Amino acid sequence: MSVRCGIIGTPNAGKSTLFNALTLSNVPAESFPFCTIEPNTGIAAVRDARLLAIAQVAGVETQIPVTLEFVDIAGLVEGASRGEGLGNRFLSHIREMDVIAHVVGCFASQSDWRSDIDVVNLELILADHATVGKALDKAGRRARIGEKSQKIAVSALTRVLSALESETSVNELEFDPEEKEFVDQLHLLTAKRKFYVMNINEGQLDRNVSLQEVPQSSVPVIAICAELESELAKMPEQDQESFRIEMGGDRSAIDRVVQAAYSVLELVTFFTFNESEVRAWAIPRGTTAQQAAGRIHTDMETGFIRVEVIECNDLVALGSEQAVKKAGKLRIEGKTYLPQDGEILRVRFNS
């Protein structure tokens, strides 16, 4: 599946510095580094140690990780919902994203960066308010002439409008399936899943940004120094690792940002391997085995018979697929089985 993460924030928050740090990453080419494919778009690999472990057992060199696409979206200023600055471009790009990384510059006082958060969140709410208001008017007219389905739309949109007027994001609301269908059609900005990236100075690296300091404390928060990461990305990977160990950390900003996007979207990873490659695949939690087979190839979904399931840990511990079978650790599952994170799948199908 193609997953897009938009990097947003006010001007000078450091989002472009973070993006540049990601695009300068020195990950080996065969591992899908975060490489620039447009001036403001790049692809990042989801690093997963299990890929190497499976490859070593399988005796293959090629490892293909899951990738995410990141987009550095034009900076937002107050009034964007009314078209100020690059507002219209900013808002239209966000609609295309699956998840949002909201970069906040924490270089000055807490009140300043909290104000930046409020500016962005309010502009998204105002844009959604305008969208929902128009949709509600249209649904109301159709409901009055007897379209029963539009009565559900009116009820759902009225509740959404009320929430927005109290500055509550749509992703904090719950909908039944019929209501959700109407709301999803609007591609509302505050319905997007998101996480905060608190961009701090190098001297603040030992300071943890508290969830209590950030509005919507249920939203995941990561603290990084984008400028430092940009400089580190220019260094050989071994030197980067040595520096991080000296600083008391072992994960780059790339890994933490990528993993946050992956986690917020509630994706799970399954693996496949053959004599030439090991590959990781991302699927939304709750995807069936038959649907997962379709991620590999549409013919596998159409002709699905069953799937053989092995736990990654069992394969690594026992040393071979044959040993796993001998130990009774291989399972046979049907089309409605829900694959879990870390499982190795071998799909049997009619071609």
mmCIF file of C-alpha atoms in Angstrom:
data_model
loop_
_atom_site.group_PDB
_atom_site.id
_atom_site.type_symbol
_atom_site.label_atom_id
_atom_site.label_comp_id
_atom_site.label_asym_id
_atom_site.label_seq_id
_atom_site.Cartn_x
_atom_site.Cartn_y
_atom_site.Cartn_z
ATOM 1 C CA MET A 1 0.000 0.000 0.000
ATOM 2 C CA SER A 2 1.189 3.530 -0.720
ATOM 3 C CA VAL A 3 1.282 5.624 2.464
ATOM 4 C CA ARG A 4 1.857 9.389 2.356
ATOM 5 C CA CYS A 5 2.910 11.488 5.337
ATOM 6 C CA GLY A 6 2.677 15.265 5.059
ATOM 7 C CA ILE A 7 5.200 17.372 7.003
ATOM 8 C CA ILE A 8 3.404 20.555 8.065
ATOM 9 C CA GLY A 9 4.086 23.551 10.281
ATOM 10 C CA THR A 10 4.414 27.316 10.366
ATOM 11 C CA PRO A 11 7.269 29.034 8.506
ATOM 12 C CA ASN A 12 10.605 28.624 10.338
ATOM 13 C CA ALA A 13 9.348 25.701 12.451
ATOM 14 C CA GLY A 14 12.082 23.555 10.918
ATOM 15 C CA LYS A 15 9.971 21.217 8.798
ATOM 16 C CA SER A 16 12.134 21.715 5.714
ATOM 17 C CA THR A 17 15.260 21.128 7.810
ATOM 18 C CA LEU A 18 13.741 17.881 9.010
ATOM 19 C CA PHE A 19 12.822 16.953 5.454
ATOM 20 C CA ASN A 20 16.381 17.726 4.309
ATOM 21 C CA ALA A 21 17.771 15.546 7.101
ATOM 22 C CA LEU A 22 15.588 12.724 5.845
ATOM 23 C CA THR A 23 16.580 13.176 2.193
ATOM 24 C CA LEU A 24 20.310 13.246 3.080
ATOM 25 C CA SER A 25 20.171 9.940 4.947
ATOM 26 C CA ASN A 26 23.044 7.599 4.138
ATOM 27 C CA VAL A 27 21.072 4.339 4.144
ATOM 28 C CA PRO A 28 22.423 1.748 1.639
ATOM 29 C CA ALA A 29 20.679 2.034 -1.729
ATOM 30 C CA GLU A 30 19.394 -1.524 -1.636
ATOM 31 C CA SER A 31 17.490 -0.680 1.556
ATOM 32 C CA PHE A 32 15.435 2.113 -0.053
ATOM 33 C CA PRO A 33 16.995 5.204 1.548
ATOM 34 C CA PHE A 34 14.965 8.348 2.027
ATOM 35 C CA CYS A 35 15.706 9.732 -1.449
ATOM 36 C CA THR A 36 14.287 12.794 -3.164
ATOM 37 C CA ILE A 37 11.914 11.981 -6.014
ATOM 38 C CA GLU A 38 10.641 15.574 -6.381
ATOM 39 C CA PRO A 39 11.871 18.835 -4.818
ATOM 40 C CA ASN A 40 9.483 18.292 -1.898
ATOM 41 C CA THR A 41 8.790 14.549 -1.904
ATOM 42 C CA GLY A 42 10.859 11.603 -0.729
ATOM 43 C CA ILE A 43 10.621 7.943 0.194
ATOM 44 C CA ALA A 44 11.815 6.502 3.520
ATOM 45 C CA ALA A 45 12.352 2.879 4.489
ATOM 46 C CA VAL A 46 10.806 1.491 7.652
ATOM 47 C CA ARG A 47 13.866 -0.095 9.226
ATOM 48 C CA ASP A 48 13.149 -3.557 10.605
ATOM 49 C CA ALA A 49 15.827 -5.827 12.071
ATOM 50 C CA ARG A 50 13.603 -8.826 11.353
ATOM 51 C CA LEU A 51 14.300 -8.461 7.626
ATOM 52 C CA LEU A 52 18.014 -9.168 8.142
ATOM 53 C CA ALA A 53 17.266 -12.010 10.548
ATOM 54 C CA ILE A 54 14.974 -13.738 8.028
ATOM 55 C CA ALA A 55 17.447 -13.108 5.190
ATOM 56 C CA GLN A 56 20.241 -14.775 7.168
ATOM 57 C CA VAL A 57 18.122 -17.862 7.823
ATOM 58 C CA ALA A 58 16.882 -17.978 4.205
ATOM 59 C CA GLY A 59 20.384 -17.418 2.812
ATOM 60 C CA VAL A 60 19.402 -14.498 0.558
ATOM 61 C CA GLU A 61 20.967 -11.060 0.218
ATOM 62 C CA THR A 62 18.158 -8.894 -1.139
ATOM 63 C CA GLN A 63 16.007 -7.294 1.560
ATOM 64 C CA ILE A 64 13.082 -5.060 0.573
ATOM 65 C CA PRO A 65 11.573 -3.024 3.427
ATOM 66 C CA VAL A 66 8.251 -1.263 3.689
ATOM 67 C CA THR A 67 8.497 2.344 2.469
ATOM 68 C CA LEU A 68 6.585 5.521 3.311
ATOM 69 C CA GLU A 69 6.344 8.656 1.194
ATOM 70 C CA PHE A 70 6.993 12.004 2.902
ATOM 71 C CA VAL A 71 5.929 15.391 1.502
ATOM 72 C CA ASP A 72 7.275 18.750 2.686
ATOM 73 C CA ILE A 73 4.096 20.844 2.449
ATOM 74 C CA ALA A 74 4.155 24.627 2.014
ATOM 75 C CA GLY A 75 4.331 26.573 5.295
ATOM 76 C CA LEU A 76 1.091 27.686 6.887
ATOM 77 C CA VAL A 77 0.370 31.194 8.137
ATOM 78 C CA GLU A 78 -2.584 32.609 10.015
ATOM 79 C CA GLY A 79 -5.426 33.118 7.543
ATOM 80 C CA ALA A 80 -4.546 30.080 5.402
ATOM 81 C CA SER A 81 -8.172 28.928 5.534
ATOM 82 C CA ARG A 82 -9.031 32.209 3.772
ATOM 83 C CA GLY A 83 -6.250 31.735 1.204
ATOM 84 C CA GLU A 84 -3.547 33.834 2.904
ATOM 85 C CA GLY A 85 0.060 33.046 1.973
ATOM 86 C CA LEU A 86 0.207 29.615 0.352
ATOM 87 C CA GLY A 87 -2.864 28.598 2.282
ATOM 88 C CA ASN A 88 -4.926 27.053 -0.504
ATOM 89 C CA ARG A 89 -1.966 25.031 -1.729
ATOM 90 C CA PHE A 90 -1.154 23.989 1.834
ATOM 91 C CA LEU A 91 -4.681 22.795 2.544
ATOM 92 C CA SER A 92 -5.163 20.958 -0.758
ATOM 93 C CA HIS A 93 -1.911 19.045 -0.248
ATOM 94 C CA ILE A 94 -2.934 17.956 3.250
ATOM 95 C CA ARG A 95 -6.150 16.450 1.861
ATOM 96 C CA GLU A 96 -3.995 14.007 -0.140
ATOM 97 C CA MET A 97 -2.082 12.747 2.914
ATOM 98 C CA ASP A 98 -2.766 9.644 4.999
ATOM 99 C CA VAL A 99 -1.057 10.993 8.118
ATOM 100 C CA ILE A 100 0.389 14.347 9.249
ATOM 101 C CA ALA A 101 3.705 15.083 10.948
ATOM 102 C CA HIS A 102 3.148 18.492 12.576
ATOM 103 C CA VAL A 103 6.562 20.114 13.154
ATOM 104 C CA VAL A 104 6.692 22.674 15.975
ATOM 105 C CA GLY A 105 9.689 24.965 16.487
ATOM 106 C CA CYS A 106 10.505 24.905 20.234
ATOM 107 C CA PHE A 107 13.347 27.417 20.161
ATOM 108 C CA ALA A 108 11.802 30.187 22.246
ATOM 109 C CA SER A 109 9.312 30.253 25.105
ATOM 110 C CA GLN A 110 6.610 27.658 25.633
ATOM 111 C CA SER A 111 3.905 30.245 24.916
ATOM 112 C CA ASP A 112 5.419 30.923 21.473
ATOM 113 C CA TRP A 113 5.471 27.314 20.328
ATOM 114 C CA ARG A 114 2.057 26.640 21.824
ATOM 115 C CA SER A 115 0.815 29.592 19.778
ATOM 116 C CA ASP A 116 2.253 27.996 16.620
ATOM 117 C CA ILE A 117 0.387 24.768 17.391
ATOM 118 C CA ASP A 118 -2.820 26.729 17.944
ATOM 119 C CA VAL A 119 -2.407 28.630 14.646
ATOM 120 C CA VAL A 120 -2.078 25.446 12.594
ATOM 121 C CA ASN A 121 -4.846 23.575 14.397
ATOM 122 C CA LEU A 122 -7.250 26.512 14.175
ATOM 123 C CA GLU A 123 -6.655 26.971 10.441
ATOM 124 C CA LEU A 124 -7.384 23.302 9.826
ATOM 125 C CA ILE A 125 -10.567 23.572 11.888
ATOM 126 C CA LEU A 126 -11.701 26.709 10.039
ATOM 127 C CA ALA A 127 -11.094 25.063 6.653
ATOM 128 C CA ASP A 128 -13.113 22.025 7.748
ATOM 129 C CA HIS A 129 -15.873 24.266 9.097
ATOM 130 C CA ALA A 130 -16.298 25.854 5.663
ATOM 131 C CA THR A 131 -16.304 22.442 3.951
ATOM 132 C CA VAL A 132 -18.827 20.915 6.359
ATOM 133 C CA GLY A 133 -21.062 23.991 6.252
ATOM 134 C CA LYS A 134 -21.430 23.713 2.466
ATOM 135 C CA ALA A 135 -21.993 19.962 2.622
ATOM 136 C CA LEU A 136 -24.620 20.363 5.346
ATOM 137 C CA ASP A 137 -26.549 22.935 3.308
ATOM 138 C CA LYS A 138 -26.578 20.567 0.320
ATOM 139 C CA ALA A 139 -27.591 17.532 2.407
ATOM 140 C CA GLY A 140 -30.330 19.572 4.082
ATOM 141 C CA ARG A 141 -31.880 20.541 0.754
ATOM 142 C CA ARG A 142 -31.833 16.924 -0.425
ATOM 143 C CA ALA A 143 -33.287 15.661 2.864
ATOM 144 C CA ARG A 144 -36.189 18.112 2.583
ATOM 145 C CA ILE A 145 -37.227 16.645 -0.775
ATOM 146 C CA GLY A 146 -37.391 13.152 0.666
ATOM 147 C CA GLU A 147 -33.943 11.551 0.277
ATOM 148 C CA LYS A 148 -33.809 9.352 3.397
ATOM 149 C CA SER A 149 -30.068 8.727 3.261
ATOM 150 C CA GLN A 150 -29.447 12.471 3.484
ATOM 151 C CA LYS A 151 -31.143 12.587 6.891
ATOM 152 C CA ILE A 152 -28.239 10.486 8.208
ATOM 153 C CA ALA A 153 -25.819 12.903 6.534
ATOM 154 C CA VAL A 154 -27.548 15.903 8.113
ATOM 155 C CA SER A 155 -27.364 14.316 11.556
ATOM 156 C CA ALA A 156 -23.670 13.410 11.225
ATOM 157 C CA LEU A 157 -22.615 16.730 9.677
ATOM 158 C CA THR A 158 -24.546 18.739 12.259
ATOM 159 C CA ARG A 159 -22.588 16.956 14.981
ATOM 160 C CA VAL A 160 -19.301 17.554 13.141
ATOM 161 C CA LEU A 161 -20.065 21.248 12.692
ATOM 162 C CA SER A 162 -20.874 21.597 16.391
ATOM 163 C CA ALA A 163 -17.577 19.908 17.313
ATOM 164 C CA LEU A 164 -15.572 22.172 15.004
ATOM 165 C CA GLU A 165 -17.252 25.248 16.476
ATOM 166 C CA SER A 166 -15.976 24.131 19.888
ATOM 167 C CA GLU A 167 -12.499 23.674 18.297
ATOM 168 C CA THR A 168 -12.660 19.880 18.487
ATOM 169 C CA SER A 169 -10.986 17.929 15.669
ATOM 170 C CA VAL A 170 -13.014 15.414 13.685
ATOM 171 C CA ASN A 171 -10.567 12.605 14.555
ATOM 172 C CA GLU A 172 -11.740 12.897 18.173
ATOM 173 C CA LEU A 173 -15.306 11.960 17.214
ATOM 174 C CA GLU A 174 -16.841 8.522 16.716
ATOM 175 C CA PHE A 175 -19.258 7.597 13.927
ATOM 176 C CA ASP A 176 -21.340 4.573 13.033
ATOM 177 C CA PRO A 177 -20.595 3.028 9.579
ATOM 178 C CA GLU A 178 -23.324 4.962 7.731
ATOM 179 C CA GLU A 179 -22.268 8.291 9.236
ATOM 180 C CA LYS A 180 -18.592 7.559 8.583
ATOM 181 C CA GLU A 181 -19.311 6.994 4.911
ATOM 182 C CA PHE A 182 -20.667 10.546 4.554
ATOM 183 C CA VAL A 183 -17.923 12.152 6.641
ATOM 184 C CA ASP A 184 -15.103 10.313 4.837
ATOM 185 C CA GLN A 185 -16.300 11.647 1.486
ATOM 186 C CA LEU A 186 -15.366 15.183 2.609
ATOM 187 C CA HIS A 187 -11.664 14.359 3.211
ATOM 188 C CA LEU A 188 -11.628 16.648 6.240
ATOM 189 C CA LEU A 189 -8.249 17.926 7.408
ATOM 190 C CA THR A 190 -8.836 17.414 11.129
ATOM 191 C CA ALA A 191 -9.907 13.831 10.453
ATOM 192 C CA LYS A 192 -6.322 12.980 9.486
ATOM 193 C CA ARG A 193 -4.225 11.019 11.964
ATOM 194 C CA LYS A 194 -1.203 12.961 13.136
ATOM 195 C CA PHE A 195 1.741 13.242 15.487
ATOM 196 C CA TYR A 196 3.826 16.178 16.714
ATOM 197 C CA VAL A 197 7.533 16.592 15.998
ATOM 198 C CA MET A 198 8.919 19.058 18.543
ATOM 199 C CA ASN A 199 11.996 20.621 16.931
ATOM 200 C CA ILE A 200 14.369 21.645 19.737
ATOM 201 C CA ASN A 201 17.868 23.089 19.998
ATOM 202 C CA GLU A 202 20.820 20.723 20.400
ATOM 203 C CA GLY A 203 21.300 21.975 23.954
ATOM 204 C CA GLN A 204 17.766 20.800 24.816
ATOM 205 C CA LEU A 205 18.294 17.195 23.746
ATOM 206 C CA ASP A 206 18.301 15.967 27.323
ATOM 207 C CA ARG A 207 14.878 17.572 27.879
ATOM 208 C CA ASN A 208 11.796 15.474 27.244
ATOM 209 C CA VAL A 209 8.835 17.401 25.905
ATOM 210 C CA SER A 210 5.978 16.436 28.189
ATOM 211 C CA LEU A 211 2.672 15.297 26.761
ATOM 212 C CA GLN A 212 1.009 17.616 29.260
ATOM 213 C CA GLU A 213 2.687 20.575 27.536
ATOM 214 C CA VAL A 214 1.091 19.821 24.181
ATOM 215 C CA PRO A 215 -2.562 20.391 23.241
ATOM 216 C CA GLN A 216 -4.430 17.177 22.358
ATOM 217 C CA SER A 217 -2.155 15.176 24.660
ATOM 218 C CA SER A 218 -3.451 11.914 23.167
ATOM 219 C CA VAL A 219 -1.484 12.713 19.995
ATOM 220 C CA PRO A 220 2.019 11.115 19.911
ATOM 221 C CA VAL A 221 4.936 13.507 20.461
ATOM 222 C CA ILE A 222 8.573 13.173 19.323
ATOM 223 C CA ALA A 223 11.358 15.584 20.323
ATOM 224 C CA ILE A 224 14.279 15.976 17.885
ATOM 225 C CA CYS A 225 16.897 18.488 16.807
ATOM 226 C CA ALA A 226 16.328 18.752 13.053
ATOM 227 C CA GLU A 227 19.464 20.864 12.501
ATOM 228 C CA LEU A 228 21.649 18.268 14.199
ATOM 229 C CA GLU A 229 19.999 15.446 12.261
ATOM 230 C CA SER A 230 20.623 17.341 9.026
ATOM 231 C CA GLU A 231 24.337 17.561 9.852
ATOM 232 C CA LEU A 232 24.551 13.933 10.976
ATOM 233 C CA ALA A 233 22.890 12.760 7.768
ATOM 234 C CA LYS A 234 25.925 14.017 5.833
ATOM 235 C CA MET A 235 28.236 11.718 7.817
ATOM 236 C CA PRO A 236 28.990 8.027 7.110
ATOM 237 C CA GLU A 237 26.475 5.802 8.901
ATOM 238 C CA GLN A 238 29.128 4.310 11.211
ATOM 239 C CA ASP A 239 30.130 7.807 12.374
ATOM 240 C CA GLN A 240 26.470 8.687 12.919
ATOM 241 C CA GLU A 241 26.029 5.657 15.155
ATOM 242 C CA SER A 242 29.159 6.463 17.169
ATOM 243 C CA PHE A 243 27.969 10.030 17.732
ATOM 244 C CA ARG A 244 24.506 8.878 18.825
ATOM 245 C CA ILE A 245 26.018 6.460 21.333
ATOM 246 C CA GLU A 246 28.093 9.311 22.776
ATOM 247 C CA MET A 247 24.916 11.406 23.017
ATOM 248 C CA GLY A 248 23.126 8.575 24.809
ATOM 249 C CA GLY A 249 20.755 7.637 21.990
ATOM 250 C CA ASP A 250 20.652 4.847 19.432
ATOM 251 C CA ARG A 251 17.919 5.860 16.979
ATOM 252 C CA SER A 252 17.996 8.575 14.351
ATOM 253 C CA ALA A 253 15.236 11.109 13.813
ATOM 254 C CA ILE A 254 14.509 9.324 10.545
ATOM 255 C CA ASP A 255 13.732 6.105 12.360
ATOM 256 C CA ARG A 256 11.620 7.813 15.002
ATOM 257 C CA VAL A 257 9.596 9.890 12.542
ATOM 258 C CA VAL A 258 9.051 6.937 10.210
ATOM 259 C CA GLN A 259 8.092 4.630 13.068
ATOM 260 C CA ALA A 260 5.689 7.243 14.468
ATOM 261 C CA ALA A 261 3.885 7.549 11.123
ATOM 262 C CA TYR A 262 3.731 3.768 10.872
ATOM 263 C CA SER A 263 2.379 3.422 14.408
ATOM 264 C CA VAL A 264 -0.216 6.202 14.142
ATOM 265 C CA LEU A 265 -1.654 4.558 11.034
ATOM 266 C CA GLU A 266 -1.941 1.257 12.944
ATOM 267 C CA LEU A 267 -0.062 -0.702 10.305
ATOM 268 C CA VAL A 268 1.289 -4.204 10.847
ATOM 269 C CA THR A 269 4.161 -5.861 8.993
ATOM 270 C CA PHE A 270 4.191 -9.331 7.506
ATOM 271 C CA PHE A 271 7.015 -10.947 5.557
ATOM 272 C CA THR A 272 7.472 -13.163 2.525
ATOM 273 C CA PHE A 273 10.638 -14.778 1.249
ATOM 274 C CA ASN A 274 11.875 -17.003 -1.559
ATOM 275 C CA GLU A 275 15.256 -18.038 -2.933
ATOM 276 C CA SER A 276 16.045 -14.519 -4.153
ATOM 277 C CA GLU A 277 14.616 -11.989 -1.679
ATOM 278 C CA VAL A 278 12.986 -11.229 1.661
ATOM 279 C CA ARG A 279 10.258 -8.588 1.561
ATOM 280 C CA ALA A 280 8.276 -6.732 4.217
ATOM 281 C CA TRP A 281 4.673 -5.699 3.537
ATOM 282 C CA ALA A 282 2.494 -3.177 5.390
ATOM 283 C CA ILE A 283 -1.232 -3.721 5.904
ATOM 284 C CA PRO A 284 -3.771 -1.963 8.134
ATOM 285 C CA ARG A 285 -4.505 -3.833 11.345
ATOM 286 C CA GLY A 286 -7.612 -5.971 10.743
ATOM 287 C CA THR A 287 -6.760 -6.886 7.128
ATOM 288 C CA THR A 288 -7.747 -10.471 6.246
ATOM 289 C CA ALA A 289 -5.308 -13.060 4.895
ATOM 290 C CA GLN A 290 -7.014 -12.963 1.501
ATOM 291 C CA GLN A 291 -6.714 -9.172 1.343
ATOM 292 C CA ALA A 292 -3.070 -9.390 2.443
ATOM 293 C CA ALA A 293 -2.452 -11.852 -0.396
ATOM 294 C CA GLY A 294 -3.767 -9.179 -2.756
ATOM 295 C CA ARG A 295 -1.002 -6.861 -1.581
ATOM 296 C CA ILE A 296 1.503 -9.332 -3.005
ATOM 297 C CA HIS A 297 -0.383 -9.983 -6.245
ATOM 298 C CA THR A 298 -4.013 -9.649 -7.315
ATOM 299 C CA ASP A 299 -3.967 -13.234 -8.647
ATOM 300 C CA MET A 300 -3.183 -14.465 -5.131
ATOM 301 C CA GLU A 301 -6.263 -12.735 -3.733
ATOM 302 C CA THR A 302 -8.527 -13.971 -6.526
ATOM 303 C CA GLY A 303 -7.337 -17.589 -6.367
ATOM 304 C CA PHE A 304 -6.698 -17.707 -2.616
ATOM 305 C CA ILE A 305 -6.857 -21.195 -1.079
ATOM 306 C CA ARG A 306 -5.023 -20.929 2.251
ATOM 307 C CA VAL A 307 -2.003 -19.341 3.876
ATOM 308 C CA GLU A 308 0.861 -20.996 5.742
ATOM 309 C CA VAL A 309 1.898 -18.915 8.757
ATOM 310 C CA ILE A 310 5.234 -18.936 10.592
ATOM 311 C CA GLU A 311 6.242 -16.646 13.453
ATOM 312 C CA CYS A 312 9.433 -14.750 12.620
ATOM 313 C CA ASN A 313 10.861 -15.570 16.063
ATOM 314 C CA ASP A 314 10.254 -19.298 15.506
ATOM 315 C CA LEU A 315 12.061 -19.268 12.149
ATOM 316 C CA VAL A 316 15.055 -17.429 13.604
ATOM 317 C CA ALA A 317 15.201 -19.607 16.722
ATOM 318 C CA LEU A 318 14.860 -22.944 14.882
ATOM 319 C CA GLY A 319 17.054 -21.987 11.934
ATOM 320 C CA SER A 320 15.051 -23.226 8.959
ATOM 321 C CA GLU A 321 11.546 -23.523 7.543
ATOM 322 C CA GLN A 322 11.879 -27.318 7.664
ATOM 323 C CA ALA A 323 12.741 -27.203 11.375
ATOM 324 C CA VAL A 324 9.699 -25.017 12.027
ATOM 325 C CA LYS A 325 7.442 -27.554 10.313
ATOM 326 C CA LYS A 326 9.063 -30.424 12.213
ATOM 327 C CA ALA A 327 8.435 -28.627 15.514
ATOM 328 C CA GLY A 328 4.755 -28.169 14.628
ATOM 329 C CA LYS A 329 5.087 -24.376 14.578
ATOM 330 C CA LEU A 330 3.683 -23.864 11.067
ATOM 331 C CA ARG A 331 -0.049 -23.046 10.975
ATOM 332 C CA ILE A 332 -2.579 -23.277 8.160
ATOM 333 C CA GLU A 333 -5.128 -20.452 8.079
ATOM 334 C CA GLY A 334 -8.071 -19.534 5.860
ATOM 335 C CA LYS A 335 -9.152 -16.412 3.996
ATOM 336 C CA THR A 336 -10.681 -14.641 7.032
ATOM 337 C CA TYR A 337 -7.570 -15.026 9.215
ATOM 338 C CA LEU A 338 -6.136 -11.684 10.402
ATOM 339 C CA PRO A 339 -2.330 -11.653 9.956
ATOM 340 C CA GLN A 340 -0.417 -10.342 12.971
ATOM 341 C CA ASP A 341 2.717 -8.208 13.086
ATOM 342 C CA GLY A 342 5.904 -10.197 12.505
ATOM 343 C CA GLU A 343 4.365 -13.218 10.790
ATOM 344 C CA ILE A 344 5.806 -14.838 7.672
ATOM 345 C CA LEU A 345 3.132 -15.772 5.136
ATOM 346 C CA ARG A 346 3.264 -18.230 2.261
ATOM 347 C CA VAL A 347 0.099 -17.977 0.181
ATOM 348 C CA ARG A 348 -1.279 -20.997 -1.638
ATOM 349 C CA PHE A 349 -3.577 -20.087 -4.528
ATOM 350 C CA ASN A 350 -5.034 -21.256 -7.837
ATOM 351 C CA SER A 351 -3.345 -19.428 -10.689
#
